[in-house]
Coordinates of C-alpha atoms in Angstrom, one line a residue:
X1 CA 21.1 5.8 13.1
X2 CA 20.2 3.9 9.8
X3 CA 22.0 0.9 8.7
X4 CA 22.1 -0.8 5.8
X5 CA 20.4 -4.3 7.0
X6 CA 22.1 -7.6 6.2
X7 CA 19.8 -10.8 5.9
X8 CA 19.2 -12.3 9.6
X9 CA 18.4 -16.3 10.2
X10 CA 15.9 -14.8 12.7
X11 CA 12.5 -14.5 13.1
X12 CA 10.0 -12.8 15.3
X13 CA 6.0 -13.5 15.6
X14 CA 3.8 -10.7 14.3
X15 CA 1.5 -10.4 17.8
X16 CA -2.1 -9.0 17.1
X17 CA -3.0 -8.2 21.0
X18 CA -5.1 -5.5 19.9
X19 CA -8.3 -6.3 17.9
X20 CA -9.3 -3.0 17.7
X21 CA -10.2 -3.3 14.0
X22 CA -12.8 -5.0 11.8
X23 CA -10.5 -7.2 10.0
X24 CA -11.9 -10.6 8.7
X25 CA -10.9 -13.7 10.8
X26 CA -8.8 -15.6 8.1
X27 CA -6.6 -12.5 7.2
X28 CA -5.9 -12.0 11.3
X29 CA -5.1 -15.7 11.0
X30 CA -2.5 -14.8 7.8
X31 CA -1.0 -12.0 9.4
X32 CA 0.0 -14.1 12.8
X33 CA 1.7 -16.8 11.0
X34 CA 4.0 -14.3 9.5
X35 CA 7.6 -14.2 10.2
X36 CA 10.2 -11.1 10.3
X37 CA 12.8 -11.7 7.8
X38 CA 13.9 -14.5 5.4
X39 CA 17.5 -15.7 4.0
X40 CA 18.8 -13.3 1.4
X41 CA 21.8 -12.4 0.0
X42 CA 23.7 -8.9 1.2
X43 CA 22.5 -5.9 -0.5
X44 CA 24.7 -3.9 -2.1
X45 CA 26.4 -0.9 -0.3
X46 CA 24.4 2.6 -0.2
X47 CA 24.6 6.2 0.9
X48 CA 24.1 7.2 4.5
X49 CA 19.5 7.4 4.1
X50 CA 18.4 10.0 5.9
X51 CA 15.0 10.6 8.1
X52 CA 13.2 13.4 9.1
X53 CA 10.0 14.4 9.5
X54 CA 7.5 15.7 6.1
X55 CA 4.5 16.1 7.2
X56 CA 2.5 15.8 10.9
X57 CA -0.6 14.3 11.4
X58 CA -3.6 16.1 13.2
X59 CA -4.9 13.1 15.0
X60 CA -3.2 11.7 17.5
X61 CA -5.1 8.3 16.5
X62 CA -4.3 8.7 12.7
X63 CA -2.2 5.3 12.6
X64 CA -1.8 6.4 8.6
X65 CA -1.9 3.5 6.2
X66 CA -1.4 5.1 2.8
X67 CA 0.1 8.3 0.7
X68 CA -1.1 9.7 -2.3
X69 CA 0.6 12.2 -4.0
X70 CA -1.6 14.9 -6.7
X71 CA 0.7 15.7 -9.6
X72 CA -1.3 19.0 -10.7
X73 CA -1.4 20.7 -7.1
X74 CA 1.8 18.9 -5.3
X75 CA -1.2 18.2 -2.1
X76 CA -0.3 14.8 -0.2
X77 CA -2.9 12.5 1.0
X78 CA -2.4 10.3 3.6
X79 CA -5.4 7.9 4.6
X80 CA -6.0 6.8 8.8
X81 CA -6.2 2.9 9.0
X82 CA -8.2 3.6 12.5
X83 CA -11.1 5.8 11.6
X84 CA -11.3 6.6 8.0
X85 CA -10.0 10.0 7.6
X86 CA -8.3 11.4 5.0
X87 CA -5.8 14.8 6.0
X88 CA -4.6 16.3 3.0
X89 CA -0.6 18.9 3.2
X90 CA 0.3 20.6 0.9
X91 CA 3.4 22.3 -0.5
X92 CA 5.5 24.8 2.2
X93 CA 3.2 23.6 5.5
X94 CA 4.7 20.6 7.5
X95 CA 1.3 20.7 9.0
X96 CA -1.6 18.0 7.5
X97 CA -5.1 18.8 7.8
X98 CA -8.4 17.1 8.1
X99 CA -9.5 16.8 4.1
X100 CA -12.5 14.0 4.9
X101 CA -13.0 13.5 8.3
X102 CA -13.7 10.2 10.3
X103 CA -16.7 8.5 9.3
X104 CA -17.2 10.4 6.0
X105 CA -19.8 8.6 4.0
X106 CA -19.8 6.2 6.6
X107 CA -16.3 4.7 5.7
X108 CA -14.6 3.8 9.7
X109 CA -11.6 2.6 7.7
X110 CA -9.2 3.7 4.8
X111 CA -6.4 1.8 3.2
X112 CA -5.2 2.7 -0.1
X113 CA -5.4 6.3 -1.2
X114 CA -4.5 7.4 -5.3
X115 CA -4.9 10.7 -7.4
X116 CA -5.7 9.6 -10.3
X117 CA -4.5 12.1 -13.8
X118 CA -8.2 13.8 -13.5
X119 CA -7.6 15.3 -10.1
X120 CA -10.0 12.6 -8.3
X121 CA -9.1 11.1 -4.7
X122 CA -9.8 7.5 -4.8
X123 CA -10.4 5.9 -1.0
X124 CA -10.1 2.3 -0.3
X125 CA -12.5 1.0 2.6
X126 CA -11.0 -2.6 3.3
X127 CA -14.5 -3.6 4.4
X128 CA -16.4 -2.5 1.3
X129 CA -14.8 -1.1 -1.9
X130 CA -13.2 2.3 -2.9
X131 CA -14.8 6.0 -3.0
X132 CA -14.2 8.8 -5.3
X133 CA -13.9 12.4 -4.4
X134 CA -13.6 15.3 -6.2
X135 CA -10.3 17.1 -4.7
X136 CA -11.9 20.7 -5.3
X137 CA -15.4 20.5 -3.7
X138 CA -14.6 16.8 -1.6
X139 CA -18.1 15.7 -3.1
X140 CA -17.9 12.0 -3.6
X141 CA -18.2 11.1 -7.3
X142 CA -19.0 7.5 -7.3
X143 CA -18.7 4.2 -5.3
X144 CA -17.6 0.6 -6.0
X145 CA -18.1 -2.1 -3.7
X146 CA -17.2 -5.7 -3.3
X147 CA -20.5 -8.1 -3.0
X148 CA -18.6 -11.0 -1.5
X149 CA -18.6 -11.3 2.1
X150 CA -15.8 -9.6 4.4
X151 CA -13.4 -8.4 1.6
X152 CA -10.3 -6.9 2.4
X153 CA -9.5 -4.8 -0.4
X154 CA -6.2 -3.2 0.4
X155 CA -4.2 -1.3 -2.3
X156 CA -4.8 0.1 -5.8
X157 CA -3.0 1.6 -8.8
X158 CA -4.2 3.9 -12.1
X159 CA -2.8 3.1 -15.6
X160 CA -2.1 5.9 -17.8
X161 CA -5.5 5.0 -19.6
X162 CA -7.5 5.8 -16.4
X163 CA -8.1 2.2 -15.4
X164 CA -8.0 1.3 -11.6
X165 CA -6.9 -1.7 -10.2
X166 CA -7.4 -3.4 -6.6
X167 CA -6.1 -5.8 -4.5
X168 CA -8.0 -7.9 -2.3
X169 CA -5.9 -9.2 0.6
X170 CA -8.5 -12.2 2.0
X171 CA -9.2 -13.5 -1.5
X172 CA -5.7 -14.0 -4.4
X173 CA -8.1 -11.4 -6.7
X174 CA -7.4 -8.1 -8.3
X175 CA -10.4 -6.1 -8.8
X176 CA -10.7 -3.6 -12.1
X177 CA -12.7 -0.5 -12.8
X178 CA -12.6 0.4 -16.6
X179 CA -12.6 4.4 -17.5
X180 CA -16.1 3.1 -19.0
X181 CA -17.4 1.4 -15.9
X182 CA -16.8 4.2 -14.1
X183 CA -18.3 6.9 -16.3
X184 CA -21.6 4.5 -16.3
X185 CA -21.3 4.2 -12.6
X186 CA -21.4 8.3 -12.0
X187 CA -24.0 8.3 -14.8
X188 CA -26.6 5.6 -13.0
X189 CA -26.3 7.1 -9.2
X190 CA -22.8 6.5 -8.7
X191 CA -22.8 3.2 -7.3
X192 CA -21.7 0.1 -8.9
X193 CA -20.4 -3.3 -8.0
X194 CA -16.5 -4.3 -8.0
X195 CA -15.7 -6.8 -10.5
X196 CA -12.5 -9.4 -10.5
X197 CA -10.2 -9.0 -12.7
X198 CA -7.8 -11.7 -12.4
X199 CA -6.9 -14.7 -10.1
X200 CA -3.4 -15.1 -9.0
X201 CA -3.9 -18.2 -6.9
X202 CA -3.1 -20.7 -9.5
X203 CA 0.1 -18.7 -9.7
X204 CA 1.3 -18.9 -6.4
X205 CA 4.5 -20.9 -5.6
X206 CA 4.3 -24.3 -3.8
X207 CA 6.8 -23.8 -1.5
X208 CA 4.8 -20.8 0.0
X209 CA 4.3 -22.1 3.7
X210 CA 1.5 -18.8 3.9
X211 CA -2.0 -18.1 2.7
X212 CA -1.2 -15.7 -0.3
X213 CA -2.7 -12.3 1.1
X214 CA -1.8 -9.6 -1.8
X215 CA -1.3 -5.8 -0.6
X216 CA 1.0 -3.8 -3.2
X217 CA 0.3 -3.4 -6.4
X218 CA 2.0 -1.1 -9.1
X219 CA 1.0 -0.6 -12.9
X220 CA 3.7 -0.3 -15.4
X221 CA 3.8 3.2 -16.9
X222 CA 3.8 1.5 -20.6
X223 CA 0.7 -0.5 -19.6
X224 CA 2.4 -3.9 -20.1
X225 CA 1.9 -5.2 -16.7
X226 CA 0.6 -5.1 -13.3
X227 CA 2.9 -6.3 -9.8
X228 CA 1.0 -7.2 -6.6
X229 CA 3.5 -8.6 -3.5
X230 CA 2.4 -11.4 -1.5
X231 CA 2.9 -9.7 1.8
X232 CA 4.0 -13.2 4.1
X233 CA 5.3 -15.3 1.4
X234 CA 8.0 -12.1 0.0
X235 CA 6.8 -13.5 -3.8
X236 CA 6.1 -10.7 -6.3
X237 CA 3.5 -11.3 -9.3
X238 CA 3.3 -10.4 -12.7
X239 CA -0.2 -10.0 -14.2
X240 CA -0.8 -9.2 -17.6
X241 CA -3.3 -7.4 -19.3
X242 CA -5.3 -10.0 -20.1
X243 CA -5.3 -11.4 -16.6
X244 CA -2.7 -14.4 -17.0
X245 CA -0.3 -14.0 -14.1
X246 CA 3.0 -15.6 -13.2
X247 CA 5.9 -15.2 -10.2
X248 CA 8.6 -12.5 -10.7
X249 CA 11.8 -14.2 -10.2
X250 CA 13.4 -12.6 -7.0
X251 CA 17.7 -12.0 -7.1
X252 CA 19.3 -10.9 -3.9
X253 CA 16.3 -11.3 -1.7
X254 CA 12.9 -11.7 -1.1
X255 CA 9.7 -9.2 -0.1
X256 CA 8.6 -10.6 3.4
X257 CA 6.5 -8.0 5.2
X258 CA 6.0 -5.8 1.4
X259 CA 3.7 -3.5 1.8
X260 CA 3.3 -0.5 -0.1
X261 CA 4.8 -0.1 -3.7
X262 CA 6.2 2.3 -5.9
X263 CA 7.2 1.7 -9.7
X264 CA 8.9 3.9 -11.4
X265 CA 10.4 2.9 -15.0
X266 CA 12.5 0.1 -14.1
X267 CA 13.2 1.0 -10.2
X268 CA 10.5 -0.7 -7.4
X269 CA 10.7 0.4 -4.0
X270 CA 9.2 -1.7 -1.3
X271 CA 8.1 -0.7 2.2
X272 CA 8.5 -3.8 4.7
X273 CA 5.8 -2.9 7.4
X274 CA 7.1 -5.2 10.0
X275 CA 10.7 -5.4 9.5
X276 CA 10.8 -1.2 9.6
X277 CA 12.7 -1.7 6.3
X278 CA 12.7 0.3 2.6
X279 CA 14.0 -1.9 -0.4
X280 CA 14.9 -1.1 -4.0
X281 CA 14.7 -3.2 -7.1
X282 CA 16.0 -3.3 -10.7
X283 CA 13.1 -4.7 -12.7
X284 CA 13.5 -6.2 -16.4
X285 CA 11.9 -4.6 -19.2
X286 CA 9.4 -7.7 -19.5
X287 CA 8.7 -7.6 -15.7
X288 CA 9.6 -11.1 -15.6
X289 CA 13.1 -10.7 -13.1
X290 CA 13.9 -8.1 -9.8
X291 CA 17.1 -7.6 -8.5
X292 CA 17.3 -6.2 -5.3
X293 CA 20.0 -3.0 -5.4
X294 CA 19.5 -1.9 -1.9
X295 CA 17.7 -2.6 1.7
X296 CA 17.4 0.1 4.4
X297 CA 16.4 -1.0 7.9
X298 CA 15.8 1.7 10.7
X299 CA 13.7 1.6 13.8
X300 CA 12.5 5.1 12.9
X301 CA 10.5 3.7 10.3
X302 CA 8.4 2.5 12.7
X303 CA 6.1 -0.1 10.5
X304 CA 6.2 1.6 7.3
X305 CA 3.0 1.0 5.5
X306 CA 3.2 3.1 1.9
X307 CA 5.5 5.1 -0.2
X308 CA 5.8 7.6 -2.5
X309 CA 8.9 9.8 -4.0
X310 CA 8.2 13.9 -4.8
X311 CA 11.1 15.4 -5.5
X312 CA 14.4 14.6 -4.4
X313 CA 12.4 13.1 -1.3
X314 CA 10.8 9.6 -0.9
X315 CA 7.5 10.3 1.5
X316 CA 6.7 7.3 3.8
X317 CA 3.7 6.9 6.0
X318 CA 4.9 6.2 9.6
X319 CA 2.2 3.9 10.7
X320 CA 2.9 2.8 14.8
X321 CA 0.9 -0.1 13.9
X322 CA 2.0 -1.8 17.2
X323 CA 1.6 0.8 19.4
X324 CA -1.9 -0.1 20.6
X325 CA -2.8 -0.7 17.2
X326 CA -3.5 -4.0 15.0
X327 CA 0.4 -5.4 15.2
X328 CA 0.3 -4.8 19.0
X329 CA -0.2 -2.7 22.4
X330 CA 2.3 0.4 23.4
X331 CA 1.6 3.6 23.2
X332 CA 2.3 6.2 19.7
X333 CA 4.1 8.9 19.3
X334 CA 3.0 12.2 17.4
X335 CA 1.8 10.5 13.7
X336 CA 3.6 11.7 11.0
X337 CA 5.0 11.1 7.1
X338 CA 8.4 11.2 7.0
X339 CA 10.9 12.0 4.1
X340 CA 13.7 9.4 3.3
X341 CA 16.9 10.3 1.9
X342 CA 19.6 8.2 0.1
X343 CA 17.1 4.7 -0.6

């Protein structure tokens, strides 16, 4: 049964008893010191939400990280955080299939996925940088990777211009690629070098008893800003276009455990990977001020790690991160995306 959760004054260890991944040491570290849930105040009353099953995985070691959905062909891609796979479902089959399979261009990991307005699949590896993929022929396009050692780069978003962004989740940096960096990538072998973009750790609050390890990050359809959630510490950050960043002031609540993000006009949605918890904000025109409209907690959720609404449905991956993955050992059920109603 869902339930609309209510702040708690308790906290639980996030346990990492299964290694299994190539993570770098200091964001392990990070992730270990987090705790579950924070003081908040009540969020206001909602409809009954409602979960059922979207979409089911082919692998039965997908543990999916990320969902992408392709506005031209209504296809939904869903990354694996274990191998680096990518299955692609698409419209009237419940069943996903195998688009790029494991290893594909010798990626072992995938974290943020994103169609970007020209059709192209854009594929984070945490451990290097992000590929592009032509959705028709699956050819990769190009290649940016990070030069500094052990990167984590974790999430992205597309402005309507065509410029991507990137969070790095070891380092407080957001990484850019410019419509014109990418055309001169494709055009000199399709490789290039990640660039930062901004720095948000001059930003982050002094009272933050966590390293700052970014993961989210939405653009603001009118281009005026970027937001990137600072997964332990529940602090949301504003960065403008010219790179200057400050805290969004947080009403109701904070966003412990935010993981994936979805912006649109004024409304944010929030998936809390550890707390198995969706959240909805009211965000100012400025992006200066959130105001937290409703929380959703349900065990069914099962460590949601990314979300995105098509149609009247809200798609969230169902990651089973600790079930013998990198939040702890059990065994998974079937992997799947599941459709949320009523958040």
């Amino acid at each position: 049964m869902t339930t609309i959760e209510l702040p708690s004054e308790g906290t639980r260890m996030f346990r990492l008893t299964r290694l299994r991944f190539a993570a770098p040491a200091a964001l392990l570290l990070t992730l270990a010191a987090c705790s579950n849930d924070t003081d908040a105040a009540p969020a206001a009353t909602s409809p009954a939400t409602h979960i059922s099953t979207a979409y089911e995985l082919p692998d039965a070691q997908a543990y999916p990280e990320s969902i992408a959905a392709d506005a031209r062909s209504g296809a939904i891609y869903v990354s694996s955080f274990l191998d680096g796979a990518v299955y692609r479902a698409t419209p009237g089959t419940q069943q996903a299939e195998v688009f790029l399979p494991a290893g594909t261009d010798g990626r072992q990991t995938a974290n943020g996925v994103k169609v970007d307005a020209a059709g192209r699949l854009w594929v984070i590896d945490h451990t290097h940088g992000v590929a592009v993929y032509d959705t028709g022929t699956r050819a990769l396009i190009a290649r940016f990777d990070v030069r500094e050692a052990q990167p984590f780069v974790n999430d992205l978003a597309i402005t309507a211009d065509g410029t991507v962004y990137l969070t790095d989740s070891v380092r407080p940096v957001i990484y850019r690629i410019t419509p014109q960096q990418f055309d001169d990538a494709v055009a000199h072998g399709g490789r290039a070098d990640l660039s930062a973009f901004s720095d948000l750790g001059s930003a982050k609050d002094a009272a933050a008893q966590n390293p700052m390890t970014l993961n989210g990050l939405v653009a603001d359809p009118a281009g005026r800003y970027l937001l990137a959630v600072d997964m332990p510490n529940g602090a949301l950050y504003r960065v403008a276009p010219n790179g200057q960043t400050s805290e969004v002031s947080l009403h109701g609540g904070t966003m412990v455990d935010g993981d994936g993000l979805e912006l649109r006009g004024d409304t944010l949605w929030v998936v809390h990977n550890k707390s198995d918890a969706i959240s909805r904000w009211r965000i100012t025109d400025d992006g200066a001020n959130a105001e937290l409209q409703q929380r959703v907690t349900d065990p069914a959720l099962d460590i949601p790690t990314s979300i995105v609404h098509v149609g009247d449905h809200a798609l969230v991956s169902i990651s089973q991160f600790d079930k013998n993955g990198p939040y702890g050992a059990g065994t998974p059920g079937p992997f799947t995306v599941a459709a949320v109603d009523g958040i």
